[in-house]
Steps between C-alpha positions, in 0.01 A plus 500: 500500500174625345693768312733243344215268401281774349674514156466122460134511606433769241674295230316181590173564304688582179734203552207261551326640194810448285556148633139389451423664165845513333759267653270199551349515144852545357620184677200307364558624145874429515428148627250435220743631239773248585284196575252275320312217667700564814844451338761764428531582129582779257259367238257782576753756378581283197131473412459876534807577288407233245164657421483664157350809665786549748742699277209714376375574852847598624557720194162672529540561874852641474415707192192644664700597808786642289259726308249596767727575798732757328200683351331504840819626663527795260129582538515466879800736517315751282178475702687518832692808382175671399333419833804610702521836323133591549433770756122465494291199410780259579276261695235505227758420230643219711155349555414521129827335396447228763145406392616183314641370831145448620416275203572127513710328234200322349288816497780686321519220244123516444515879455759463225305208354208741459735724300658237271205262466336450159202704617707721729578869517793499257309323222200728558721809474674380184164413346351843575809668354464294184842339540366143487197345332463212743631428852859382536583201720784658698505213751455205264714189532707613199563849644765408756690828458182703557418293807852561635465876439156504666635317807800735519273808480269360767793423731654844444168670576426280801830484687697818423338667799670251735841627396383861495382494864835359614695760299284789627580393856870481411503844339339644811805393702749692284594829672395807298828669591680277247284630217534860617880471515513343154277776361732763644789340311304508175382140473194463279197277571642203308840525668337526844293192422797295379755616760276533808164327465608171342802431727307583820196310375695176461355327813145572380590394146639177639176424687272602212688302234531184711132507594388562143728234348371239746141591415582491128608136530169423673277652231199277445150653522561769236640240260209265571246776428661628180678202351390186677732221387611693191772672705646239737693637799665324794224569751235395248678172436527442875123538520461269200713225657310527829137524391478389135755219492450416869874462566578684821862381505591661168298808600711522817818471291377783278424713806853440632641607163310830522632544856857429388478753214354761735775443759767518228378833368454633854863423586609655170322830565611505863857482371464742209307764696688453825529820700822554700432577864684831481288609201163452670289800595 
């Protein structure tokens, strides 16, 4: 009897944690999103969608994810390949690449603010080189493209390591015999990467891409540090509805929209990168 109950006892702490800190808050948010003054209504979603900022926030969020995630994927694959091929110093290289993981979103935004600020590192460098006579306002309210680029660079620098760690773990599971056999038959490094590494890395790619896409839709602190309200994104507008406009119902509707987009993309990547059972390692 104790043997049968043991798995459930071991799962109980995690289950309680999920129920208290995830399921219960989700129920509260969902209830607030579809009610106002105690009555059921969809006016919260209409108010959210009717805001002049709504199309801009959706566009900025999707565009940021569409640009940042593919670049991070390519860089993570490159970094993971380098780390996996190292015979000596592999741990040191992995730790160096993973340093940004120890930095919070806001701290990363402030670091890049120190680079792009009017009195920051970039302006100082350009001034010393004689390229500019006076500091350039890279992050001014009229420089929306520069702000977008700065946020994209900060996100790429900050979060690529998340994907890299997952891919390094996945590459470590691929049997070396596959590469040795391919080398015997004359397959070059690129062909081995395309025909062996990528197909067998699909489960890790699936996890890394889904995790990174979800986090990309939740970008907030980096945008707040570098662009403020000059680059509205979905999570920023959720914060704005909750704390600036004091409308928790519309904020809850915005949060549900972010959840729905995240679930939609998760299901998409689960389908696209699905691994047949017979093809698993």
